[in-house]
Structure formats: C-alpha cells, structure tokens
PDB file of C-alpha atoms in Angstrom:
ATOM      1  CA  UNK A   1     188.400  56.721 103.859  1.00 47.00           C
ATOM      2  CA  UNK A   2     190.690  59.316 105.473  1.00 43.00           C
ATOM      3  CA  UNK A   3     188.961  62.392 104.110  1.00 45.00           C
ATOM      4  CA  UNK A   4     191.314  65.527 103.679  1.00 43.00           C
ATOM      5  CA  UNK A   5     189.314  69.075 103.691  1.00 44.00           C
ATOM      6  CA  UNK A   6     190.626  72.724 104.387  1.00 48.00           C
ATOM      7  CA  UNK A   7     187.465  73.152 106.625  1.00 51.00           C
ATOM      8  CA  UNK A   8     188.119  74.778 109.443  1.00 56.00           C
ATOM      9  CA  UNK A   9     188.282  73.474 112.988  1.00 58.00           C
ATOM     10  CA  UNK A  10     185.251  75.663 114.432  1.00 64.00           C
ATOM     11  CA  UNK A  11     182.642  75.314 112.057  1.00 75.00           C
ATOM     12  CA  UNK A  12     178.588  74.583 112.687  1.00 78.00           C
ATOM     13  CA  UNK A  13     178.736  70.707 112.963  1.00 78.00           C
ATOM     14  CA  UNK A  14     181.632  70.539 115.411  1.00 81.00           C
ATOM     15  CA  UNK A  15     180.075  72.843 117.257  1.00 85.00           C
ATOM     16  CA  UNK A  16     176.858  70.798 117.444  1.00 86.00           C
ATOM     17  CA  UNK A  17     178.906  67.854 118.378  1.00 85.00           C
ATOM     18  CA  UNK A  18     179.643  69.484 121.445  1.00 89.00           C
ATOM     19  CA  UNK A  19     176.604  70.836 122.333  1.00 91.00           C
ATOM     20  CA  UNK A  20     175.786  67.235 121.864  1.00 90.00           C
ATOM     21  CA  UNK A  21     178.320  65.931 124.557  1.00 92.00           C
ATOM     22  CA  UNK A  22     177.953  69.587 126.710  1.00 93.00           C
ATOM     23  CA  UNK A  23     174.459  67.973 127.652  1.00 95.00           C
ATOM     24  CA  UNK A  24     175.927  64.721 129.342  1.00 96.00           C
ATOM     25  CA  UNK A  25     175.713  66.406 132.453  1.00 96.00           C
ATOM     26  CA  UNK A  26     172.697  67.707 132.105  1.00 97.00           C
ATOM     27  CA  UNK A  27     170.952  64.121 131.657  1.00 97.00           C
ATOM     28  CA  UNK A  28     172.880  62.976 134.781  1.00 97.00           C
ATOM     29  CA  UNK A  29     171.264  66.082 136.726  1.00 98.00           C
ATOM     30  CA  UNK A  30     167.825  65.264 135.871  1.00 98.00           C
ATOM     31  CA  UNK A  31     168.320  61.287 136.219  1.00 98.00           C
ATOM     32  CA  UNK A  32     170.106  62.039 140.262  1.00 97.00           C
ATOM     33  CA  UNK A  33     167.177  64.282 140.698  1.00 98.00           C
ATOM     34  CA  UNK A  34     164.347  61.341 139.416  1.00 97.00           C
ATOM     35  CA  UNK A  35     163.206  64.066 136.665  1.00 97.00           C
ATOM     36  CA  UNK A  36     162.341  61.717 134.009  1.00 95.00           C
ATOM     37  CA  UNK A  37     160.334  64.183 132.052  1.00 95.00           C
ATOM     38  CA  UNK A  38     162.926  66.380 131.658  1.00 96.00           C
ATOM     39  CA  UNK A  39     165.623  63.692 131.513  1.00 97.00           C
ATOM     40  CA  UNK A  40     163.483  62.562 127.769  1.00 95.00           C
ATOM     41  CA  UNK A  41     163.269  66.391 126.999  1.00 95.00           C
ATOM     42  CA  UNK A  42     167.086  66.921 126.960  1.00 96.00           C
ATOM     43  CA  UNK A  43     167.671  63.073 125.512  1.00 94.00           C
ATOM     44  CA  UNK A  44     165.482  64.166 122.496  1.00 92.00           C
ATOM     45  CA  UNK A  45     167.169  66.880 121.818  1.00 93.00           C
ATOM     46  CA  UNK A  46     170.807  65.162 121.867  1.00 92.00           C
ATOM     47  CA  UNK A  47     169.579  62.502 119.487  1.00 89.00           C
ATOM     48  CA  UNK A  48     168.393  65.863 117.375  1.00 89.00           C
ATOM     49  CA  UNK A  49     171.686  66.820 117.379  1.00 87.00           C
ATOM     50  CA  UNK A  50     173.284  63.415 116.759  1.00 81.00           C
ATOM     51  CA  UNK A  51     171.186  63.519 113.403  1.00 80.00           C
ATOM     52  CA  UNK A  52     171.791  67.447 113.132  1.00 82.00           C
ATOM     53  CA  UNK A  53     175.433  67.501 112.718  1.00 75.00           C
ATOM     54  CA  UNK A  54     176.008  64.859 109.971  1.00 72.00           C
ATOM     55  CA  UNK A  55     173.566  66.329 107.980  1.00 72.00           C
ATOM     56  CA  UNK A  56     174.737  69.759 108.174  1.00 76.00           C
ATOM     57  CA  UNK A  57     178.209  68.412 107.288  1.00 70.00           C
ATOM     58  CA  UNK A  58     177.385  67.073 104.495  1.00 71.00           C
ATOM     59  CA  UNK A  59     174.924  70.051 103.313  1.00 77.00           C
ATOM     60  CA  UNK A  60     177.903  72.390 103.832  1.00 72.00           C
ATOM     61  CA  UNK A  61     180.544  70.182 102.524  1.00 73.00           C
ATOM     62  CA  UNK A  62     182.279  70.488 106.213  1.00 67.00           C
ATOM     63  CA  UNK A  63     183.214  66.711 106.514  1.00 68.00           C
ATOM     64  CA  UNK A  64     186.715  66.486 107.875  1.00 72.00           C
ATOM     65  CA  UNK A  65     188.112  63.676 110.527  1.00 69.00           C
ATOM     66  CA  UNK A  66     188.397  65.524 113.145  1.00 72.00           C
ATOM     67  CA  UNK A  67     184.726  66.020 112.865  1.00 71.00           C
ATOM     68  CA  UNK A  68     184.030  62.199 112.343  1.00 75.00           C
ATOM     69  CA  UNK A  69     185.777  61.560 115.545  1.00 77.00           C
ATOM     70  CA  UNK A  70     184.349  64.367 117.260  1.00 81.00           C
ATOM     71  CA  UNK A  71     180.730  62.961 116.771  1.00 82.00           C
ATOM     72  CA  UNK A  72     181.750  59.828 117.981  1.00 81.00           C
ATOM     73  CA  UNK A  73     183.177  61.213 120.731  1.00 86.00           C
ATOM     74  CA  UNK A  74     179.724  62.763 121.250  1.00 86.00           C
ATOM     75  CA  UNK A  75     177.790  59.834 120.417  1.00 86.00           C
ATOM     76  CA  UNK A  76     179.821  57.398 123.176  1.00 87.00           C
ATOM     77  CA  UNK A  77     179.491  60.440 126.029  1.00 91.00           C
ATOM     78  CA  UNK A  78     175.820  60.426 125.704  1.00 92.00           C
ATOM     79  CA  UNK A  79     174.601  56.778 124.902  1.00 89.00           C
ATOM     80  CA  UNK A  80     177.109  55.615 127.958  1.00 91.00           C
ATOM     81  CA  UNK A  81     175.065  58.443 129.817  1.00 95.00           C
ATOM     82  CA  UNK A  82     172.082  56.558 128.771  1.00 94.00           C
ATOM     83  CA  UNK A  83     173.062  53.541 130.094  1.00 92.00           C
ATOM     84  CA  UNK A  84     174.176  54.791 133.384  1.00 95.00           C
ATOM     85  CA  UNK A  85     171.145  56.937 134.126  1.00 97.00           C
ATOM     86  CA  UNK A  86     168.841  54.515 132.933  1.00 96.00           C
ATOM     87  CA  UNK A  87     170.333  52.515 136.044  1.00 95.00           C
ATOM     88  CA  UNK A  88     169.499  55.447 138.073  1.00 97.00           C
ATOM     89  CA  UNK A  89     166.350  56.184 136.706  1.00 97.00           C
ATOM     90  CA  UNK A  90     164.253  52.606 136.541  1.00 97.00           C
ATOM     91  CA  UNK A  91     166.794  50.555 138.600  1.00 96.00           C
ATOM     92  CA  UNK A  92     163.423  47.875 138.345  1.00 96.00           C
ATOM     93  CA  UNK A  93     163.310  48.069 134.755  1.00 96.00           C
ATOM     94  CA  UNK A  94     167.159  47.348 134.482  1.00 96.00           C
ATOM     95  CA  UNK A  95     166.764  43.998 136.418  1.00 96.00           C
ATOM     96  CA  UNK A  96     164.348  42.919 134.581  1.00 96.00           C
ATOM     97  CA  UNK A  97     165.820  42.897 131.206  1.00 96.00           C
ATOM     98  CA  UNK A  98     169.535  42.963 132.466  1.00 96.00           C
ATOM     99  CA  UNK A  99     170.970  40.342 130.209  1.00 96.00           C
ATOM    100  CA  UNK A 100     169.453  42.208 127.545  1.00 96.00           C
ATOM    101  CA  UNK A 101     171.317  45.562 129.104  1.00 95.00           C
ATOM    102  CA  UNK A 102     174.392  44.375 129.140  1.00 94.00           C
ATOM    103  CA  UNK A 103     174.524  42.680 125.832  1.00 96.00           C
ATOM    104  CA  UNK A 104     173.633  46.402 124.616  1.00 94.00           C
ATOM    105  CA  UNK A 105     176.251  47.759 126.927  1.00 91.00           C
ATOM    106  CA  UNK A 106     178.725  46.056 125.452  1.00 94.00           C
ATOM    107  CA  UNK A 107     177.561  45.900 121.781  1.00 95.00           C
ATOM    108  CA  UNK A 108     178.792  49.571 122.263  1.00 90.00           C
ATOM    109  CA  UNK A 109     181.932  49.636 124.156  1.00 91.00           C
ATOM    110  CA  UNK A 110     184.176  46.655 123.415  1.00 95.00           C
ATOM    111  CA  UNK A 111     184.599  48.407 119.614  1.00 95.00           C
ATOM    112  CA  UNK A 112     185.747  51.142 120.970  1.00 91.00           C
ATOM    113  CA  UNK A 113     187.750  49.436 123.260  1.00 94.00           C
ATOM    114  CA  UNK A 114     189.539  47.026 120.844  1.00 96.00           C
ATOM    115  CA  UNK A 115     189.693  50.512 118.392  1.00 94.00           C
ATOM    116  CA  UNK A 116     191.322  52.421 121.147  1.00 93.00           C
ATOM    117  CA  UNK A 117     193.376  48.995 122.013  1.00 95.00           C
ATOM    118  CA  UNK A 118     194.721  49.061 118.321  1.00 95.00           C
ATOM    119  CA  UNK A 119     194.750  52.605 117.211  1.00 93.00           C
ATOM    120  CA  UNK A 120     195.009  54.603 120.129  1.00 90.00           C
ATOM    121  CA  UNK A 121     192.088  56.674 119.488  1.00 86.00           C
ATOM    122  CA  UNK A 122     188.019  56.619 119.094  1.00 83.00           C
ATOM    123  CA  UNK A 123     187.109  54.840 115.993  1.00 85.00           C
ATOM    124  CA  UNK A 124     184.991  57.224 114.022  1.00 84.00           C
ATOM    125  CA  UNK A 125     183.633  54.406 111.533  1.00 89.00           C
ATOM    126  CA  UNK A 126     179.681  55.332 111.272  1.00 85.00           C
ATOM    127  CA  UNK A 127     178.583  51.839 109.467  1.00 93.00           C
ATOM    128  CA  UNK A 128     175.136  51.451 108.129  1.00 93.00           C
ATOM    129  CA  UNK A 129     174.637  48.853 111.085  1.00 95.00           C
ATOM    130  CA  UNK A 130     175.760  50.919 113.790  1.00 92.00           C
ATOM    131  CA  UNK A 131     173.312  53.726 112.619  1.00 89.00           C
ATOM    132  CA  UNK A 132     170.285  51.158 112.058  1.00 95.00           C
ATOM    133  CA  UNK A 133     171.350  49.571 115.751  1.00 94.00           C
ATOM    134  CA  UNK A 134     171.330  53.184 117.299  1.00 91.00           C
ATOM    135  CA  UNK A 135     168.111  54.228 115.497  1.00 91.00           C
ATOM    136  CA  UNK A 136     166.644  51.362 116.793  1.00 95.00           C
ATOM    137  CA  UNK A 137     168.295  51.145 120.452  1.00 94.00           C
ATOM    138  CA  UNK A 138     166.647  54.635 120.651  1.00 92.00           C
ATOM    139  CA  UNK A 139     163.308  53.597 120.089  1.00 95.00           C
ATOM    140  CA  UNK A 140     163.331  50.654 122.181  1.00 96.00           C
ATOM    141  CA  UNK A 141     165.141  52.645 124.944  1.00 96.00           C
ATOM    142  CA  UNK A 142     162.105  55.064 124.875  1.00 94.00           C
ATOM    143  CA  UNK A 143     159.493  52.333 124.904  1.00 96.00           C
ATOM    144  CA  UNK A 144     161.189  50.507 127.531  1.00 96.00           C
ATOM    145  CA  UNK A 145     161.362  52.777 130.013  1.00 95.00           C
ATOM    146  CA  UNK A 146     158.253  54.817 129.502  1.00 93.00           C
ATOM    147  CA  UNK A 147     156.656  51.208 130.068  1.00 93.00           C
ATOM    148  CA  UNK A 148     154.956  50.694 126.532  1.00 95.00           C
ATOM    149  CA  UNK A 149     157.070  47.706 125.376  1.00 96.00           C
ATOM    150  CA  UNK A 150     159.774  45.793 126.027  1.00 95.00           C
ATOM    151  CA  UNK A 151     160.126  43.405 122.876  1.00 97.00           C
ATOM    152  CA  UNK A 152     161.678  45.962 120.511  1.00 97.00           C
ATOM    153  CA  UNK A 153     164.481  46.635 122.725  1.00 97.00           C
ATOM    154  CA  UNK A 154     165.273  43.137 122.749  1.00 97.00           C
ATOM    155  CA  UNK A 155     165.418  43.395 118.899  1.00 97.00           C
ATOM    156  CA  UNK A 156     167.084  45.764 119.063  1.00 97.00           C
ATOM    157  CA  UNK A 157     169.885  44.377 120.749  1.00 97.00           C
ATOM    158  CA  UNK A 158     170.286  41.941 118.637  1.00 97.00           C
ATOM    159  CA  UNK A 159     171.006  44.306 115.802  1.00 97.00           C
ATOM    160  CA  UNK A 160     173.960  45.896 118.036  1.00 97.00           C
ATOM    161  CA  UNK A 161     175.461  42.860 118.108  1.00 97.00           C
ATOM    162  CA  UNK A 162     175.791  42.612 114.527  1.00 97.00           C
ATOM    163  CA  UNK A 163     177.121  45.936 114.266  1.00 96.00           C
ATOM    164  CA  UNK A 164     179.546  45.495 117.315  1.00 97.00           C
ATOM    165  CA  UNK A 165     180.389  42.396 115.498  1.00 97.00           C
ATOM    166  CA  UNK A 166     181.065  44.127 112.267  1.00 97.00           C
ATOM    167  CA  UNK A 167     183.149  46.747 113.754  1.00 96.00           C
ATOM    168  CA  UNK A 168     185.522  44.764 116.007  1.00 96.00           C
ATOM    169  CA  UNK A 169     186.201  43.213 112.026  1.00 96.00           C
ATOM    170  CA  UNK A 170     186.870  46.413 110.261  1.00 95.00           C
ATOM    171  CA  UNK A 171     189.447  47.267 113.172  1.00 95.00           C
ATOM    172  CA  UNK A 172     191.081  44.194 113.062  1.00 94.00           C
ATOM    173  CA  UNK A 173     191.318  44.193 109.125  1.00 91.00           C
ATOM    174  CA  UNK A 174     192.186  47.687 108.734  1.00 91.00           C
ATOM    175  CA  UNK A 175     196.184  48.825 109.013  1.00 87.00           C
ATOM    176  CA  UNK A 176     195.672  52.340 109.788  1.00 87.00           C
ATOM    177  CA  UNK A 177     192.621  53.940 111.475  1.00 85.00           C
ATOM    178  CA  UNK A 178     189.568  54.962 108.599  1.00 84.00           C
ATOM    179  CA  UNK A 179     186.756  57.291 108.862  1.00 83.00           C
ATOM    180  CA  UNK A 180     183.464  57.063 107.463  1.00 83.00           C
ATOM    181  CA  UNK A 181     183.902  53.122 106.828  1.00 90.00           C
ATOM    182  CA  UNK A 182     180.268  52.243 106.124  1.00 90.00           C
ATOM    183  CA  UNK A 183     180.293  48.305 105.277  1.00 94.00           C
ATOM    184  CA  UNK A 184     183.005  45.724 106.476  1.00 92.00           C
ATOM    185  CA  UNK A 185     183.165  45.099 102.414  1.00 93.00           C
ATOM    186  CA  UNK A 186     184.191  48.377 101.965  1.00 91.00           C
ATOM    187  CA  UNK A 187     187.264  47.821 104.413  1.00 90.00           C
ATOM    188  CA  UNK A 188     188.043  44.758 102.878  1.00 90.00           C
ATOM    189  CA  UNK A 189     188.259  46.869  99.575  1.00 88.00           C
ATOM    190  CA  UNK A 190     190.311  49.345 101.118  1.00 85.00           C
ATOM    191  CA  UNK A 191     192.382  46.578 102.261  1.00 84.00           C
ATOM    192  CA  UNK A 192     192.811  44.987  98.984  1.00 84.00           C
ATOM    193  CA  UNK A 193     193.685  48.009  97.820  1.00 81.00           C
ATOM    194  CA  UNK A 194     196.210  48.769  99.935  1.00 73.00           C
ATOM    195  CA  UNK A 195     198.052  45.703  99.508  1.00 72.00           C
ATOM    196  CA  UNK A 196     198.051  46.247  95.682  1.00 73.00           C
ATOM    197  CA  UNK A 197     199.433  49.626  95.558  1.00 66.00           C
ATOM    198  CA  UNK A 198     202.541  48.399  98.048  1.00 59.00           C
ATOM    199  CA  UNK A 199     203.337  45.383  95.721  1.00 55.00           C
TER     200      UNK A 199
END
C-alpha cells in the first residue's frame, strides 16, 4: 500500500494538485460576489483537475505518497469549499435539503478527522466508494443548485455514507497509515498479512 518511487517531488501531477487547491480562493471570490456562472466555470475545471492528476500519474508512472496525500489534500480544500459556498451561494436551497447537507458534510470530514485523530495526517486512501460517492455528489451538486433536480443528490448522499462508513473501518483496522487502499477487503488483507509476517 505504501508505494516507494524515486519520482521526484515537482513533477506534472503534483503540480496539478495544486493548481487544484490554488483555485479554493477563487470559488470563494465568485460565491462572496453571487457570480454563480463563473463560480461552475472554475468548479468544472477543479473537478478536471481532480480527474487530471491521477491519470497523468499513472500514465507517467509518477505515483508516489506524497502525491496521494497531496490530492487529497486538494480534494478536501475544494469539496469543503463547495460546501461552504454553496451556503453562500443558494442559502434557500441549503434549507431546504439541510439534513441531506449535512449528512454529506460529514460523510466527508469525520474520516478525515478520525484519520488525522489516529495517524496524524490526511488519509490518502482513494476507495472505489469514495470515488463513485464524489462522482456522484458532483452531479447531484450541479443539478441541485442549478435547480434541475434534487433527488439524485439525495442518492447521492447515501452513497457517501457508505464510503465514509468504509473509511472510518480501514483507519481503525489499519496499524500504520496506507495509500491507495481501494476496498476495506483489501485492508483487511493487508492486515492479515501483517500479522503473519510478525509471528
């Protein structure tokens, strides 16, 4: 899980991870100044990135854990932006379906939390669920607020707090903190595997 490489520190995907959480401040700009066009513009084109910089680590064989962590560094700047501007933004909308909000809200902090709690640093575990709950989140995040529909948010929810779910497990059954941890089996095997190669 802990992936060794003699990559370098500054290489493309890094660099798009920060790019990624360099436009934080941008979203909070145009959400204060009740640009939602431009707020969707610049939220596109940090979920491009998101997508971007796994893809060109793995293209470029430049997967290393400082990059893991750095992407989720990037990914919990901007989707707590999201939250908070989307407060700004369609305060109305937020009322509305705030059980739903916060149930999101925390589907994506209290992992990190109980990570940070344990490890003392950002878990960086990238499960299948989490990506499926983001993809989705996304979608219904866009829907929601550009008043299509509401119901696939709610779905989407849902699936966050499966992955949230699956995540607080891998932290709690892992001794040591693991990158690129896609499946709670796969901790559990990593686990297993530990505890055979100590006896």
């Amino acid at each position: 899980m802990m992936q060794s490489s003699n990559n370098p520190i500054v290489n493309a995907p890094n660099g798009i991870s920060l790019i990624r959480i360099c436009l934080a401040p941008l979203l909070f700009y145009f959400a204060l100044a009740q640009q939602s066009g431009w707020f969707f513009i610049v939220l596109t084109a940090a979920i491009f990135t998101d997508v971007l910089d796994g893809f060109l680590a793995r293209i470029f064989n430049q997967i290393t854990p400082l990059g893991s962590r750095l992407e989720s560094w990037g990914d919990f700047i901007i989707y707590s932006t999201m939250a908070i501007c989307a407060w700004i933004l369609w305060p109305d909308v937020i009322r509305r379906e705030f059980p739903y909000f916060i149930v999101a809200t925390l589907s994506f902090t209290l992992p990190v939390l109980v990570g940070f709690i344990k490890f003392h640093t950002i878990i960086s575990y990238h499960t299948w669920s989490v990506k499926i709950a983001v993809a989705l989140t996304v979608l219904g995040y866009i829907l929601l607020f550009t008043g299509l529909f509401d119901w696939p948010f709610r779905i989407a929810v849902m699936v966050c707090v499966y992955a949230a779910i699956e995540e607080i497990t891998i932290t709690l059954l892992s001794q040591q903190p693991l990158v690129d941890v896609r499946t709670v089996w796969q901790a559990l095997k990593f686990r297993q595997r530990q505890k055979t190669d100590h006896v």
